[in-house]
Amino acid sequence: MSTATEQKMNAPVITIDGPSGAGKGTVSHLVASRIGWHLLDSGALYRVVGLAALQRGVAFDDDDALAEMVADLTIKFVATPGGQEQIELDGHDVASKIRTEHCGNLASKVAAVPAVRAALVVAQRDFRKAPGLVADGRDMGTVIFPDAELKIFLTASAAERAQRRYKQLIDKGLDVSLATLLEDIAERDHRDANREVAPLRPAPDAMMLDTTSTSIDDVVAQVLELAAHLRPVDDD
Ligand code: DC
C-alpha cells in the first residue's frame, strides 16, 4: 500500500463507473482523448478473461482454476495510431471478439470470482501514468483508485440502456431482440450489484450523472467541466 504522500505524487485519476450501457465507454474515450490522458477500459480486461476461460475450457464455477488461468494470461492493450482499440490475448488481437453480448456475460461471471478480481488489481493500477488516467469500470472509484481526484457514476434507466445496446448491435448488422437484451441487462445488473467482492455501487464521494435523456456530448462537457481543476503531471 502506498502512503498518502506517494499517492499525491501519482498522476491524477478520473474514475467513471456505472452499469452496462450507461455510456461509460464512449464518455471515457472522449474525455481521455480530449485531455490527452491514458484510458483504462477495465471491462475489456474481464471480457478477455471470460474469453480465455471459454477458449481454454475452464469451468466458470471453478474459482481456483479461473484464478490459476488469470495468473498465466498475457493481456496487452496496444495503442494504435488511429486511436482504435487493439487488445491482445497471448499475442492474438481479440478486440472485436470480446465485444459480443456473450463475452459480456462471461465477463460478468468471471468478474464475480474474488480471486480473479484480486489478480487484476495491480495490472489496473499500473495504468496510472503521467499525465493522468481516465478509468472506466464498476469499481474504479471504490476499490482500484479510491484516492481518485474525480469520481463519476453514470446511470441510465435499464430500458434506455437496452435500447442503446439494441441500436449498436443492429447498426453492426446483428439480429437481436430488444426484449432479450433487456433481460440480459437486468440479469447482468443483478449479478454485478450483488456479488460479494467489489459490487457495482457508487463511491460515497462520486458525482452521479443520469444519462437517460442527456446526450453523450452534454455528459462529456459536464465531466470536462468537473475535471477542469485537475492538474496533469509530467513524465519525470
Ligand atoms: O463494461 P463492460 O460491459 O465491458 O464489462 C463487462 C463485465 O465485466 C460487466 O458485466 C461487469 C464486469 N466488470 C467488473 O466487474 N468490474 C469492472 N471494473 C469492469 C467490468
Short mmCIF file of C-alpha atoms and ligand atoms in Angstrom, two decimals:
data_model
loop_
_atom_site.label_atom_id
_atom_site.label_comp_id
_atom_site.label_asym_id
_atom_site.label_seq_id
_atom_site.Cartn_x
_atom_site.Cartn_y
_atom_site.Cartn_z
CA MET A 1 0.00 0.00 0.00
CA SER A 2 1.38 3.41 -0.89
CA THR A 3 1.32 6.25 1.62
CA ALA A 4 -0.91 9.31 1.18
CA THR A 5 2.14 11.38 0.14
CA GLU A 6 3.13 8.85 -2.53
CA GLN A 7 -0.43 8.77 -3.79
CA LYS A 8 -0.46 12.58 -4.11
CA MET A 9 2.66 12.37 -6.27
CA ASN A 10 0.88 9.97 -8.59
CA ALA A 11 -0.84 11.00 -11.78
CA PRO A 12 -4.43 12.23 -11.29
CA VAL A 13 -7.29 9.82 -11.97
CA ILE A 14 -10.86 10.35 -13.14
CA THR A 15 -12.98 7.27 -12.45
CA ILE A 16 -16.13 6.64 -14.49
CA ASP A 17 -18.21 3.80 -13.06
CA GLY A 18 -21.74 2.61 -13.71
CA PRO A 19 -23.86 -0.21 -15.13
CA SER A 20 -23.65 -1.64 -18.67
CA GLY A 21 -24.93 0.71 -21.34
CA ALA A 22 -24.86 3.89 -19.24
CA GLY A 23 -22.40 5.40 -21.71
CA LYS A 24 -19.19 4.91 -19.70
CA GLY A 25 -17.16 3.54 -22.61
CA THR A 26 -17.98 6.36 -25.02
CA VAL A 27 -17.71 9.09 -22.39
CA SER A 28 -14.40 7.74 -21.05
CA HIS A 29 -12.88 7.52 -24.55
CA LEU A 30 -13.97 11.05 -25.45
CA VAL A 31 -12.84 12.58 -22.16
CA ALA A 32 -9.45 10.81 -22.30
CA SER A 33 -8.83 11.87 -25.88
CA ARG A 34 -9.94 15.48 -25.26
CA ILE A 35 -7.49 15.95 -22.37
CA GLY A 36 -4.82 13.57 -23.72
CA TRP A 37 -4.82 11.21 -20.72
CA HIS A 38 -4.45 7.43 -20.64
CA LEU A 39 -7.53 5.23 -20.66
CA LEU A 40 -8.22 2.08 -18.70
CA ASP A 41 -11.14 0.04 -20.08
CA SER A 42 -11.35 -2.38 -17.16
CA GLY A 43 -14.41 -4.15 -18.59
CA ALA A 44 -12.23 -5.22 -21.52
CA LEU A 45 -9.88 -6.95 -19.07
CA TYR A 46 -12.76 -9.00 -17.61
CA ARG A 47 -14.05 -9.71 -21.12
CA VAL A 48 -10.62 -11.07 -22.14
CA VAL A 49 -10.58 -13.28 -19.03
CA GLY A 50 -14.09 -14.57 -19.91
CA LEU A 51 -12.99 -15.30 -23.48
CA ALA A 52 -9.82 -17.05 -22.28
CA ALA A 53 -11.84 -19.29 -19.94
CA LEU A 54 -14.13 -20.21 -22.82
CA GLN A 55 -11.25 -20.92 -25.20
CA ARG A 56 -9.36 -22.98 -22.63
CA GLY A 57 -12.40 -24.87 -21.43
CA VAL A 58 -12.05 -23.67 -17.83
CA ALA A 59 -15.30 -24.16 -15.90
CA PHE A 60 -16.96 -20.88 -14.89
CA ASP A 61 -17.77 -22.26 -11.45
CA ASP A 62 -14.22 -23.41 -10.73
CA ASP A 63 -12.79 -20.40 -8.86
CA ASP A 64 -9.35 -21.95 -8.30
CA ALA A 65 -8.91 -22.92 -11.95
CA LEU A 66 -10.04 -19.45 -13.09
CA ALA A 67 -7.56 -17.76 -10.71
CA GLU A 68 -4.77 -20.04 -11.91
CA MET A 69 -5.65 -19.27 -15.52
CA VAL A 70 -5.60 -15.46 -14.96
CA ALA A 71 -2.12 -15.66 -13.46
CA ASP A 72 -0.97 -17.35 -16.65
CA LEU A 73 -2.51 -14.94 -19.22
CA THR A 74 -0.64 -12.32 -21.21
CA ILE A 75 -3.03 -9.45 -21.90
CA LYS A 76 -1.79 -6.42 -23.79
CA PHE A 77 -3.55 -3.15 -24.66
CA VAL A 78 -1.94 -1.68 -27.73
CA ALA A 79 -2.39 1.98 -28.69
CA THR A 80 -2.86 2.20 -32.46
CA PRO A 81 -2.27 5.40 -34.49
CA GLY A 82 -5.97 5.86 -35.40
CA GLY A 83 -6.92 5.59 -31.72
CA GLN A 84 -8.61 2.27 -32.46
CA GLU A 85 -8.56 -0.27 -29.68
CA GLN A 86 -6.30 -3.30 -30.08
CA ILE A 87 -6.33 -5.84 -27.28
CA GLU A 88 -4.15 -8.91 -27.40
CA LEU A 89 -4.61 -12.19 -25.57
CA ASP A 90 -1.49 -14.32 -25.73
CA GLY A 91 -0.36 -12.42 -28.84
CA HIS A 92 -3.71 -12.55 -30.72
CA ASP A 93 -5.87 -9.49 -31.34
CA VAL A 94 -9.21 -10.13 -29.63
CA ALA A 95 -10.59 -6.55 -29.68
CA SER A 96 -13.68 -7.37 -31.72
CA LYS A 97 -14.20 -10.90 -30.33
CA ILE A 98 -14.64 -9.59 -26.77
CA ARG A 99 -17.37 -7.09 -27.74
CA THR A 100 -20.18 -9.67 -28.14
CA GLU A 101 -23.05 -9.92 -25.66
CA HIS A 102 -21.92 -13.46 -24.95
CA CYS A 103 -18.46 -12.26 -23.89
CA GLY A 104 -20.08 -9.54 -21.75
CA ASN A 105 -21.99 -12.23 -19.88
CA LEU A 106 -18.89 -14.40 -19.48
CA ALA A 107 -17.05 -11.33 -18.19
CA SER A 108 -19.73 -10.69 -15.61
CA LYS A 109 -19.38 -14.31 -14.41
CA VAL A 110 -15.59 -14.31 -14.05
CA ALA A 111 -15.78 -10.81 -12.50
CA ALA A 112 -17.78 -12.28 -9.61
CA VAL A 113 -14.84 -14.51 -8.60
CA PRO A 114 -12.84 -12.78 -5.82
CA ALA A 115 -9.50 -14.37 -6.82
CA VAL A 116 -9.93 -13.19 -10.42
CA ARG A 117 -10.58 -9.62 -9.23
CA ALA A 118 -7.61 -9.77 -6.87
CA ALA A 119 -5.32 -10.98 -9.66
CA LEU A 120 -6.23 -7.96 -11.82
CA VAL A 121 -5.75 -5.18 -9.22
CA VAL A 122 -2.06 -4.46 -9.85
CA ALA A 123 -2.43 -4.61 -13.64
CA GLN A 124 -5.21 -1.99 -13.43
CA ARG A 125 -3.28 0.32 -11.08
CA ASP A 126 -0.32 0.18 -13.49
CA PHE A 127 -2.38 2.21 -15.98
CA ARG A 128 -1.98 5.25 -13.69
CA LYS A 129 0.69 7.19 -15.53
CA ALA A 130 1.54 10.79 -16.41
CA PRO A 131 -0.16 12.96 -17.48
CA GLY A 132 -3.26 11.27 -15.95
CA LEU A 133 -5.76 8.43 -16.27
CA VAL A 134 -9.43 8.06 -17.09
CA ALA A 135 -10.56 4.71 -15.64
CA ASP A 136 -13.80 3.11 -16.84
CA GLY A 137 -15.47 0.26 -14.94
CA ARG A 138 -17.58 -0.77 -11.99
CA ASP A 139 -15.21 -0.47 -9.02
CA MET A 140 -12.73 2.13 -10.24
CA GLY A 141 -13.72 4.72 -7.62
CA THR A 142 -14.44 2.26 -4.81
CA VAL A 143 -11.64 -0.34 -4.99
CA ILE A 144 -9.00 0.29 -7.64
CA PHE A 145 -8.48 4.06 -7.29
CA PRO A 146 -10.18 5.04 -4.01
CA ASP A 147 -7.99 8.19 -3.93
CA ALA A 148 -9.07 9.35 -7.43
CA GLU A 149 -9.33 13.11 -7.78
CA LEU A 150 -12.69 12.94 -9.56
CA LYS A 151 -15.26 10.15 -9.38
CA ILE A 152 -18.23 9.97 -11.70
CA PHE A 153 -21.05 7.43 -11.53
CA LEU A 154 -23.08 7.27 -14.75
CA THR A 155 -26.58 5.84 -14.66
CA ALA A 156 -29.47 5.46 -17.13
CA SER A 157 -32.71 3.53 -16.96
CA ALA A 158 -32.48 -0.17 -17.91
CA ALA A 159 -34.94 0.43 -20.78
CA GLU A 160 -32.78 3.21 -22.22
CA ARG A 161 -29.61 1.12 -21.83
CA ALA A 162 -31.21 -1.85 -23.61
CA GLN A 163 -32.39 0.47 -26.39
CA ARG A 164 -28.85 1.84 -26.86
CA ARG A 165 -27.32 -1.63 -26.99
CA TYR A 166 -30.03 -2.70 -29.45
CA LYS A 167 -29.20 0.19 -31.77
CA GLN A 168 -25.45 -0.53 -31.56
CA LEU A 169 -25.93 -4.19 -32.44
CA ILE A 170 -28.48 -3.55 -35.20
CA ASP A 171 -26.09 -0.97 -36.69
CA LYS A 172 -23.45 -3.70 -36.75
CA GLY A 173 -25.87 -5.85 -38.76
CA LEU A 174 -26.59 -8.28 -35.91
CA ASP A 175 -30.00 -9.84 -35.42
CA VAL A 176 -31.01 -9.23 -31.78
CA SER A 177 -34.20 -8.90 -29.78
CA LEU A 178 -34.82 -5.87 -27.59
CA ALA A 179 -36.67 -7.99 -25.02
CA THR A 180 -33.73 -10.41 -24.72
CA LEU A 181 -31.29 -7.51 -24.34
CA LEU A 182 -33.41 -6.01 -21.58
CA GLU A 183 -33.46 -9.37 -19.78
CA ASP A 184 -29.67 -9.72 -20.20
CA ILE A 185 -29.09 -6.22 -18.84
CA ALA A 186 -31.32 -6.88 -15.82
CA GLU A 187 -29.54 -10.18 -15.14
CA ARG A 188 -26.08 -8.62 -15.51
CA ASP A 189 -27.03 -5.62 -13.31
CA HIS A 190 -28.25 -8.00 -10.64
CA ARG A 191 -25.08 -10.11 -10.73
CA ASP A 192 -22.75 -7.08 -10.81
CA ALA A 193 -24.57 -5.31 -7.97
CA ASN A 194 -24.97 -8.32 -5.69
CA ARG A 195 -21.63 -10.09 -5.87
CA GLU A 196 -19.64 -10.29 -2.67
CA VAL A 197 -16.50 -8.55 -3.86
CA ALA A 198 -16.46 -5.03 -5.31
CA PRO A 199 -20.18 -4.91 -6.14
CA LEU A 200 -21.35 -2.22 -8.54
CA ARG A 201 -22.15 0.81 -6.41
CA PRO A 202 -21.17 4.47 -6.39
CA ALA A 203 -18.31 5.59 -4.17
CA PRO A 204 -19.66 7.85 -1.39
CA ASP A 205 -17.77 10.78 -2.95
CA ALA A 206 -18.88 10.09 -6.55
CA MET A 207 -20.82 12.61 -8.66
CA MET A 208 -23.97 10.97 -10.01
CA LEU A 209 -24.81 11.76 -13.64
CA ASP A 210 -28.01 10.35 -15.17
CA THR A 211 -27.62 9.94 -18.94
CA THR A 212 -31.15 8.66 -19.69
CA SER A 213 -32.13 11.82 -21.51
CA THR A 214 -28.81 13.61 -21.84
CA SER A 215 -26.71 13.44 -25.00
CA ILE A 216 -23.22 11.98 -24.87
CA ASP A 217 -21.79 15.38 -25.86
CA ASP A 218 -23.50 17.02 -22.88
CA VAL A 219 -22.25 14.34 -20.49
CA VAL A 220 -18.70 14.73 -21.83
CA ALA A 221 -18.98 18.51 -21.40
CA GLN A 222 -20.13 18.05 -17.79
CA VAL A 223 -17.25 15.69 -16.99
CA LEU A 224 -14.72 18.04 -18.61
CA GLU A 225 -16.08 20.92 -16.55
CA LEU A 226 -15.81 18.89 -13.36
CA ALA A 227 -12.26 17.90 -14.36
CA ALA A 228 -11.15 21.43 -15.28
CA HIS A 229 -9.36 21.97 -11.96
CA LEU A 230 -7.27 18.77 -12.19
CA ARG A 231 -3.60 19.23 -12.93
CA PRO A 232 -1.84 16.66 -15.12
CA VAL A 233 1.64 15.59 -14.01
CA ASP A 234 4.84 15.48 -16.09
CA ASP A 235 6.51 12.26 -17.15
CA ASP A 236 9.63 12.73 -15.00
O1 DC B 1 -18.07 -2.58 -19.08
P1 DC B 1 -18.24 -3.92 -19.74
O2 DC B 1 -19.62 -4.20 -20.23
O3 DC B 1 -17.20 -4.14 -20.80
O4 DC B 1 -17.93 -5.00 -18.57
C1 DC B 1 -18.12 -6.38 -18.76
C2 DC B 1 -18.41 -7.05 -17.42
O5 DC B 1 -17.22 -7.00 -16.62
C3 DC B 1 -19.52 -6.42 -16.60
O6 DC B 1 -20.72 -7.15 -16.67
C4 DC B 1 -19.02 -6.45 -15.19
C5 DC B 1 -17.55 -6.73 -15.27
N1 DC B 1 -16.72 -5.64 -14.78
C6 DC B 1 -16.43 -5.60 -13.43
O7 DC B 1 -16.94 -6.42 -12.69
N2 DC B 1 -15.59 -4.67 -12.93
C7 DC B 1 -15.06 -3.74 -13.73
N3 DC B 1 -14.23 -2.83 -13.22
C8 DC B 1 -15.36 -3.73 -15.12
C9 DC B 1 -16.22 -4.69 -15.61
#
